[in-house]
PDB file of C-alpha atoms in Angstrom:
ATOM      1  CA  UNK D  22     -95.980 -22.516  -5.392  1.00 85.00           C
ATOM      2  CA  UNK D  23     -94.767 -21.172  -8.716  1.00 86.00           C
ATOM      3  CA  UNK D  24     -91.142 -21.634  -9.674  1.00 90.00           C
ATOM      4  CA  UNK D  25     -89.148 -20.212 -12.565  1.00 94.00           C
ATOM      5  CA  UNK D  26     -86.054 -21.931 -13.851  1.00 95.00           C
ATOM      6  CA  UNK D  27     -83.594 -20.491 -16.352  1.00 96.00           C
ATOM      7  CA  UNK D  28     -80.933 -22.429 -18.197  1.00 97.00           C
ATOM      8  CA  UNK D  29     -78.038 -22.407 -18.532  1.00 97.00           C
ATOM      9  CA  UNK D  30     -76.792 -20.457 -15.538  1.00 96.00           C
ATOM     10  CA  UNK D  31     -73.859 -19.119 -17.547  1.00 96.00           C
ATOM     11  CA  UNK D  32     -72.468 -19.406 -21.051  1.00 96.00           C
ATOM     12  CA  UNK D  33     -69.228 -18.408 -22.733  1.00 97.00           C
ATOM     13  CA  UNK D  34     -69.624 -18.304 -26.520  1.00 97.00           C
ATOM     14  CA  UNK D  35     -67.681 -17.170 -29.543  1.00 97.00           C
ATOM     15  CA  UNK D  36     -68.756 -14.321 -31.803  1.00 97.00           C
ATOM     16  CA  UNK D  37     -70.759 -15.739 -34.701  1.00 97.00           C
ATOM     17  CA  UNK D  38     -71.872 -18.868 -32.855  1.00 97.00           C
ATOM     18  CA  UNK D  39     -75.551 -19.722 -32.215  1.00 97.00           C
ATOM     19  CA  UNK D  40     -77.294 -19.329 -28.873  1.00 97.00           C
ATOM     20  CA  UNK D  41     -80.341 -20.768 -27.172  1.00 97.00           C
ATOM     21  CA  UNK D  42     -81.467 -19.761 -23.681  1.00 98.00           C
ATOM     22  CA  UNK D  43     -84.463 -21.222 -21.940  1.00 97.00           C
ATOM     23  CA  UNK D  44     -86.953 -20.500 -19.220  1.00 97.00           C
ATOM     24  CA  UNK D  45     -89.588 -22.774 -17.631  1.00 96.00           C
ATOM     25  CA  UNK D  46     -92.370 -21.820 -15.250  1.00 95.00           C
ATOM     26  CA  UNK D  47     -93.951 -24.467 -13.045  1.00 93.00           C
ATOM     27  CA  UNK D  48     -97.090 -24.154 -10.962  1.00 90.00           C
ATOM     28  CA  UNK D  49     -98.879 -21.530 -13.057  1.00 87.00           C
ATOM     29  CA  UNK D  50    -100.966 -22.150 -16.140  1.00 87.00           C
ATOM     30  CA  UNK D  51    -100.989 -19.630 -18.986  1.00 89.00           C
ATOM     31  CA  UNK D  52     -98.574 -17.113 -17.491  1.00 92.00           C
ATOM     32  CA  UNK D  53     -97.475 -13.995 -19.359  1.00 94.00           C
ATOM     33  CA  UNK D  54     -93.759 -14.414 -20.122  1.00 96.00           C
ATOM     34  CA  UNK D  55     -91.044 -11.815 -20.661  1.00 97.00           C
ATOM     35  CA  UNK D  56     -87.371 -11.631 -21.698  1.00 97.00           C
ATOM     36  CA  UNK D  57     -85.116  -8.854 -20.429  1.00 97.00           C
ATOM     37  CA  UNK D  58     -81.458  -8.068 -21.106  1.00 96.00           C
ATOM     38  CA  UNK D  59     -79.206  -6.309 -18.632  1.00 93.00           C
ATOM     39  CA  UNK D  60     -75.741  -5.036 -19.541  1.00 89.00           C
ATOM     40  CA  UNK D  61     -73.225  -5.405 -16.731  1.00 84.00           C
ATOM     41  CA  UNK D  62     -74.055  -2.736 -14.172  1.00 81.00           C
ATOM     42  CA  UNK D  63     -76.813  -1.391 -16.390  1.00 86.00           C
ATOM     43  CA  UNK D  64     -80.543  -1.103 -16.683  1.00 90.00           C
ATOM     44  CA  UNK D  65     -82.995  -3.780 -17.764  1.00 93.00           C
ATOM     45  CA  UNK D  66     -84.218  -3.621 -21.340  1.00 95.00           C
ATOM     46  CA  UNK D  67     -87.307  -5.559 -22.320  1.00 96.00           C
ATOM     47  CA  UNK D  68     -86.799  -7.713 -25.417  1.00 97.00           C
ATOM     48  CA  UNK D  69     -89.972  -9.788 -25.895  1.00 97.00           C
ATOM     49  CA  UNK D  70     -93.194 -10.811 -24.257  1.00 96.00           C
ATOM     50  CA  UNK D  71     -95.725 -13.570 -24.816  1.00 96.00           C
ATOM     51  CA  UNK D  72     -99.246 -13.932 -23.486  1.00 93.00           C
ATOM     52  CA  UNK D  73    -100.048 -17.268 -25.101  1.00 93.00           C
ATOM     53  CA  UNK D  74     -98.421 -20.308 -26.696  1.00 95.00           C
ATOM     54  CA  UNK D  75     -97.070 -19.668 -30.173  1.00 94.00           C
ATOM     55  CA  UNK D  76     -97.375 -15.863 -29.956  1.00 95.00           C
ATOM     56  CA  UNK D  77     -94.426 -13.580 -29.213  1.00 97.00           C
ATOM     57  CA  UNK D  78     -94.299  -9.799 -29.405  1.00 96.00           C
ATOM     58  CA  UNK D  79     -91.013  -7.958 -29.945  1.00 94.00           C
ATOM     59  CA  UNK D  80     -90.173  -4.839 -27.963  1.00 93.00           C
ATOM     60  CA  UNK D  81     -86.491  -4.446 -28.872  1.00 90.00           C
ATOM     61  CA  UNK D  82     -84.966  -7.138 -31.051  1.00 75.00           C
ATOM     62  CA  UNK D  83     -81.179  -6.691 -30.758  1.00 84.00           C
ATOM     63  CA  UNK D  84     -80.742  -9.387 -33.460  1.00 92.00           C
ATOM     64  CA  UNK D  85     -82.412 -11.962 -31.201  1.00 96.00           C
ATOM     65  CA  UNK D  86     -85.579 -13.978 -31.569  1.00 96.00           C
ATOM     66  CA  UNK D  87     -87.936 -15.629 -29.117  1.00 97.00           C
ATOM     67  CA  UNK D  88     -90.410 -18.472 -29.203  1.00 97.00           C
ATOM     68  CA  UNK D  89     -92.982 -20.004 -26.881  1.00 97.00           C
ATOM     69  CA  UNK D  90     -93.290 -23.664 -27.883  1.00 96.00           C
ATOM     70  CA  UNK D  91     -95.199 -24.694 -24.754  1.00 95.00           C
ATOM     71  CA  UNK D  92     -97.406 -22.947 -22.204  1.00 94.00           C
ATOM     72  CA  UNK D  93     -94.651 -23.084 -19.583  1.00 94.00           C
ATOM     73  CA  UNK D  94     -91.592 -22.502 -21.785  1.00 97.00           C
ATOM     74  CA  UNK D  95     -89.971 -19.424 -23.329  1.00 97.00           C
ATOM     75  CA  UNK D  96     -86.880 -19.636 -25.548  1.00 98.00           C
ATOM     76  CA  UNK D  97     -84.473 -16.860 -26.589  1.00 98.00           C
ATOM     77  CA  UNK D  98     -82.146 -17.532 -29.491  1.00 97.00           C
ATOM     78  CA  UNK D  99     -79.950 -16.226 -32.264  1.00 97.00           C
ATOM     79  CA  UNK D 100     -78.053 -17.881 -35.091  1.00 97.00           C
ATOM     80  CA  UNK D 101     -75.090 -15.518 -34.863  1.00 97.00           C
ATOM     81  CA  UNK D 102     -73.846 -13.914 -31.657  1.00 97.00           C
ATOM     82  CA  UNK D 103     -72.363 -10.417 -31.515  1.00 96.00           C
ATOM     83  CA  UNK D 104     -70.025  -9.014 -28.861  1.00 95.00           C
ATOM     84  CA  UNK D 105     -72.847  -6.664 -27.854  1.00 94.00           C
ATOM     85  CA  UNK D 106     -74.985  -9.644 -26.806  1.00 96.00           C
ATOM     86  CA  UNK D 107     -72.909 -10.103 -23.667  1.00 96.00           C
ATOM     87  CA  UNK D 108     -74.821  -9.474 -20.461  1.00 95.00           C
ATOM     88  CA  UNK D 109     -77.397 -10.888 -18.109  1.00 95.00           C
ATOM     89  CA  UNK D 110     -80.568 -12.378 -19.576  1.00 97.00           C
ATOM     90  CA  UNK D 111     -83.585 -12.494 -17.337  1.00 96.00           C
ATOM     91  CA  UNK D 112     -86.849 -14.299 -17.869  1.00 97.00           C
ATOM     92  CA  UNK D 113     -89.916 -13.163 -15.949  1.00 97.00           C
ATOM     93  CA  UNK D 114     -93.528 -14.187 -15.597  1.00 95.00           C
ATOM     94  CA  UNK D 115     -96.671 -12.430 -14.476  1.00 93.00           C
ATOM     95  CA  UNK D 116     -99.955 -13.961 -13.338  1.00 86.00           C
ATOM     96  CA  UNK D 117    -101.933 -12.299 -16.095  1.00 75.00           C
ATOM     97  CA  UNK D 118    -102.329  -8.644 -15.132  1.00 75.00           C
ATOM     98  CA  UNK D 119     -99.920  -7.506 -17.784  1.00 86.00           C
ATOM     99  CA  UNK D 120     -96.488  -6.458 -16.541  1.00 87.00           C
ATOM    100  CA  UNK D 121     -97.789  -4.995 -13.263  1.00 87.00           C
ATOM    101  CA  UNK D 122     -96.120  -7.657 -11.163  1.00 91.00           C
ATOM    102  CA  UNK D 123     -93.119  -9.443 -12.650  1.00 94.00           C
ATOM    103  CA  UNK D 124     -91.418 -12.421 -11.040  1.00 94.00           C
ATOM    104  CA  UNK D 125     -87.886 -12.767 -12.356  1.00 95.00           C
ATOM    105  CA  UNK D 126     -85.735 -15.840 -12.660  1.00 95.00           C
ATOM    106  CA  UNK D 127     -82.142 -15.911 -11.491  1.00 94.00           C
ATOM    107  CA  UNK D 128     -80.852 -15.160 -14.974  1.00 95.00           C
ATOM    108  CA  UNK D 129     -78.253 -16.413 -17.431  1.00 96.00           C
ATOM    109  CA  UNK D 130     -74.854 -14.712 -17.591  1.00 96.00           C
ATOM    110  CA  UNK D 131     -73.682 -14.630 -21.218  1.00 97.00           C
ATOM    111  CA  UNK D 132     -70.126 -13.735 -22.210  1.00 97.00           C
ATOM    112  CA  UNK D 133     -69.376 -13.393 -25.922  1.00 97.00           C
ATOM    113  CA  UNK D 134     -65.693 -13.459 -26.877  1.00 96.00           C
TER     114      UNK D 134
ATOM    115  CA  UNK V  29     -84.220   8.651 -25.508  1.00 62.00           C
ATOM    116  CA  UNK V  30     -84.315   7.387 -21.967  1.00 74.00           C
ATOM    117  CA  UNK V  31     -87.908   7.254 -20.791  1.00 90.00           C
ATOM    118  CA  UNK V  32     -87.162   6.790 -17.089  1.00 95.00           C
ATOM    119  CA  UNK V  33     -84.317   8.552 -15.302  1.00 95.00           C
ATOM    120  CA  UNK V  34     -82.934   7.853 -11.858  1.00 97.00           C
ATOM    121  CA  UNK V  35     -80.628   9.720  -9.508  1.00 96.00           C
ATOM    122  CA  UNK V  36     -78.265   9.465  -7.854  1.00 97.00           C
ATOM    123  CA  UNK V  37     -76.382   6.678  -9.591  1.00 96.00           C
ATOM    124  CA  UNK V  38     -75.054   5.568  -6.199  1.00 97.00           C
ATOM    125  CA  UNK V  39     -75.884   6.499  -2.630  1.00 98.00           C
ATOM    126  CA  UNK V  40     -74.273   5.676   0.711  1.00 98.00           C
ATOM    127  CA  UNK V  41     -76.078   6.181   4.001  1.00 98.00           C
ATOM    128  CA  UNK V  42     -75.439   5.123   7.575  1.00 98.00           C
ATOM    129  CA  UNK V  43     -77.534   2.492   9.281  1.00 98.00           C
ATOM    130  CA  UNK V  44     -80.677   4.106  10.702  1.00 98.00           C
ATOM    131  CA  UNK V  45     -80.709   7.033   8.245  1.00 98.00           C
ATOM    132  CA  UNK V  46     -83.311   7.673   5.554  1.00 98.00           C
ATOM    133  CA  UNK V  47     -82.245   6.973   1.975  1.00 98.00           C
ATOM    134  CA  UNK V  48     -83.972   8.967  -0.768  1.00 98.00           C
ATOM    135  CA  UNK V  49     -83.899   7.676  -4.329  1.00 98.00           C
ATOM    136  CA  UNK V  50     -85.236   9.797  -7.158  1.00 98.00           C
ATOM    137  CA  UNK V  51     -86.969   8.966 -10.417  1.00 98.00           C
ATOM    138  CA  UNK V  52     -88.468  10.999 -13.251  1.00 97.00           C
ATOM    139  CA  UNK V  53     -90.181  10.096 -16.492  1.00 96.00           C
ATOM    140  CA  UNK V  54     -90.926  11.634 -19.862  1.00 92.00           C
ATOM    141  CA  UNK V  55     -94.343  10.459 -20.951  1.00 92.00           C
ATOM    142  CA  UNK V  56     -97.364  11.829 -19.100  1.00 90.00           C
ATOM    143  CA  UNK V  57     -99.451   8.827 -20.211  1.00 90.00           C
ATOM    144  CA  UNK V  58     -97.463   6.465 -17.938  1.00 92.00           C
ATOM    145  CA  UNK V  59     -99.768   5.488 -15.086  1.00 90.00           C
ATOM    146  CA  UNK V  60     -98.087   2.729 -13.092  1.00 94.00           C
ATOM    147  CA  UNK V  61     -94.679   2.862 -11.415  1.00 96.00           C
ATOM    148  CA  UNK V  62     -93.127  -0.146  -9.679  1.00 96.00           C
ATOM    149  CA  UNK V  63     -89.801  -0.157  -7.853  1.00 98.00           C
ATOM    150  CA  UNK V  64     -87.641  -3.269  -8.022  1.00 97.00           C
ATOM    151  CA  UNK V  65     -84.796  -4.299  -5.736  1.00 97.00           C
ATOM    152  CA  UNK V  66     -81.887  -6.288  -7.126  1.00 95.00           C
ATOM    153  CA  UNK V  67     -79.051  -8.005  -5.249  1.00 95.00           C
ATOM    154  CA  UNK V  68     -75.837  -8.901  -7.140  1.00 90.00           C
ATOM    155  CA  UNK V  69     -76.183 -12.012  -9.280  1.00 88.00           C
ATOM    156  CA  UNK V  70     -79.944 -12.244  -8.787  1.00 90.00           C
ATOM    157  CA  UNK V  71     -83.034 -11.225 -10.703  1.00 92.00           C
ATOM    158  CA  UNK V  72     -84.902  -8.116  -9.508  1.00 94.00           C
ATOM    159  CA  UNK V  73     -87.825  -8.437  -7.108  1.00 96.00           C
ATOM    160  CA  UNK V  74     -90.833  -6.145  -6.867  1.00 96.00           C
ATOM    161  CA  UNK V  75     -90.529  -3.972  -3.766  1.00 97.00           C
ATOM    162  CA  UNK V  76     -93.414  -1.505  -3.926  1.00 97.00           C
ATOM    163  CA  UNK V  77     -95.518   0.178  -6.608  1.00 96.00           C
ATOM    164  CA  UNK V  78     -97.834   3.138  -7.120  1.00 96.00           C
ATOM    165  CA  UNK V  79    -100.414   4.157  -9.676  1.00 93.00           C
ATOM    166  CA  UNK V  80    -100.807   7.689 -10.943  1.00 91.00           C
ATOM    167  CA  UNK V  81    -104.086   8.208  -9.054  1.00 92.00           C
ATOM    168  CA  UNK V  82    -102.176   8.225  -5.749  1.00 93.00           C
ATOM    169  CA  UNK V  83     -99.559  10.607  -4.437  1.00 94.00           C
ATOM    170  CA  UNK V  84     -98.173   8.345  -1.732  1.00 97.00           C
ATOM    171  CA  UNK V  85     -97.780   4.611  -1.100  1.00 97.00           C
ATOM    172  CA  UNK V  86     -96.354   3.181   2.077  1.00 97.00           C
ATOM    173  CA  UNK V  87     -95.215  -0.350   2.909  1.00 97.00           C
ATOM    174  CA  UNK V  88     -93.328  -0.675   6.150  1.00 97.00           C
ATOM    175  CA  UNK V  89     -90.060   1.258   5.883  1.00 98.00           C
ATOM    176  CA  UNK V  90     -90.568   1.938   2.156  1.00 98.00           C
ATOM    177  CA  UNK V  91     -92.598   4.907   0.903  1.00 98.00           C
ATOM    178  CA  UNK V  92     -93.144   6.214  -2.615  1.00 98.00           C
ATOM    179  CA  UNK V  93     -93.948   9.905  -3.081  1.00 98.00           C
ATOM    180  CA  UNK V  94     -95.440  10.756  -6.476  1.00 97.00           C
ATOM    181  CA  UNK V  95     -95.777  14.172  -8.132  1.00 96.00           C
ATOM    182  CA  UNK V  96     -97.783  13.761 -11.310  1.00 95.00           C
ATOM    183  CA  UNK V  97     -97.526  17.401 -12.369  1.00 94.00           C
ATOM    184  CA  UNK V  98     -93.722  17.321 -12.276  1.00 96.00           C
ATOM    185  CA  UNK V  99     -93.507  13.695 -13.474  1.00 96.00           C
ATOM    186  CA  UNK V 100     -91.319  12.761 -10.538  1.00 97.00           C
ATOM    187  CA  UNK V 101     -91.256  10.050  -7.917  1.00 97.00           C
ATOM    188  CA  UNK V 102     -89.052   9.276  -4.959  1.00 98.00           C
ATOM    189  CA  UNK V 103     -88.526   6.181  -2.865  1.00 98.00           C
ATOM    190  CA  UNK V 104     -87.809   6.807   0.809  1.00 98.00           C
ATOM    191  CA  UNK V 105     -86.264   4.028   2.864  1.00 98.00           C
ATOM    192  CA  UNK V 106     -86.447   4.910   6.549  1.00 98.00           C
ATOM    193  CA  UNK V 107     -84.290   3.334   9.248  1.00 98.00           C
ATOM    194  CA  UNK V 108     -81.978   1.925   6.544  1.00 98.00           C
ATOM    195  CA  UNK V 109     -80.387  -1.442   7.307  1.00 98.00           C
ATOM    196  CA  UNK V 110     -77.227  -3.045   5.856  1.00 97.00           C
ATOM    197  CA  UNK V 111     -79.501  -5.694   4.326  1.00 97.00           C
ATOM    198  CA  UNK V 112     -81.103  -2.932   2.220  1.00 98.00           C
ATOM    199  CA  UNK V 113     -77.836  -2.559   0.292  1.00 98.00           C
ATOM    200  CA  UNK V 114     -78.848  -3.320  -3.284  1.00 97.00           C
ATOM    201  CA  UNK V 115     -79.610  -1.670  -6.598  1.00 96.00           C
ATOM    202  CA  UNK V 116     -83.053  -0.104  -6.870  1.00 98.00           C
ATOM    203  CA  UNK V 117     -84.795   0.328 -10.202  1.00 97.00           C
ATOM    204  CA  UNK V 118     -87.711   2.623 -10.883  1.00 97.00           C
ATOM    205  CA  UNK V 119     -89.918   1.530 -13.782  1.00 96.00           C
ATOM    206  CA  UNK V 120     -92.865   2.839 -15.762  1.00 95.00           C
ATOM    207  CA  UNK V 121     -95.504   1.086 -17.825  1.00 91.00           C
ATOM    208  CA  UNK V 122     -96.216   2.584 -21.269  1.00 86.00           C
ATOM    209  CA  UNK V 123     -98.630  -0.220 -22.103  1.00 84.00           C
ATOM    210  CA  UNK V 124    -100.047  -3.326 -20.530  1.00 87.00           C
ATOM    211  CA  UNK V 125     -97.171  -5.702 -21.246  1.00 93.00           C
ATOM    212  CA  UNK V 126     -94.178  -3.386 -21.455  1.00 93.00           C
ATOM    213  CA  UNK V 127     -92.108  -1.995 -18.609  1.00 94.00           C
ATOM    214  CA  UNK V 128     -89.384   0.639 -19.016  1.00 94.00           C
ATOM    215  CA  UNK V 129     -86.701   0.548 -16.340  1.00 95.00           C
ATOM    216  CA  UNK V 130     -84.468   3.381 -15.190  1.00 95.00           C
ATOM    217  CA  UNK V 131     -80.706   3.018 -14.898  1.00 94.00           C
ATOM    218  CA  UNK V 132     -80.848   2.168 -11.196  1.00 96.00           C
ATOM    219  CA  UNK V 133     -79.475   3.551  -7.934  1.00 97.00           C
ATOM    220  CA  UNK V 134     -76.921   1.478  -6.084  1.00 97.00           C
ATOM    221  CA  UNK V 135     -77.573   1.894  -2.361  1.00 98.00           C
ATOM    222  CA  UNK V 136     -74.967   1.056   0.265  1.00 98.00           C
ATOM    223  CA  UNK V 137     -75.928   1.146   3.928  1.00 98.00           C
ATOM    224  CA  UNK V 138     -72.915   1.337   6.212  1.00 97.00           C
ATOM    225  CA  UNK V 139     -73.225  -0.197   9.715  1.00 95.00           C
TER     226      UNK V 139
END
């Protein structure tokens, strides 16, 4: 069975500090991977997607970047956090049919102070 | 510009009633519409989906009605249960690897 693990579960960071969030998928080779951001009580906004190692496509950047260093790993990062980065970050994977069926992780709650 | 709109923002029904959640979209080229269910503190989970070649999709107590001409969809939840209390997101696919989500409808089912 496929499992998706996001880390950390929650972060409290200062404005201007760096950030790195991670996502690992086990049990599925070459998944499509996605990053979404959700403001508290708000909708989900797609940030990035990747269909293969080393390649990442941006949908909405929000002063963030993403990388896929391994087949099963997707990293979201920034060198300088803004207050507007606060929210819920969700990683998702799909078995290869584009974004038709997304399986989401349990998310990372980020608070920027 | 919001590509996918949902109404109402929140909805309360009694156990056993039918809940109706509405969704509309802007771009007539969208051809696939999933609905996701999200419980507090969790990631969303795919509930049911429909493609633009169909006008109805049923899965147990959940039914999507689709009107392509008016660019509208609705999700009907029959015999609503307290366990159905969650936020429901309508989404649309503008291209193969992108999904636009609506703002969600928070459903509360009172026992």
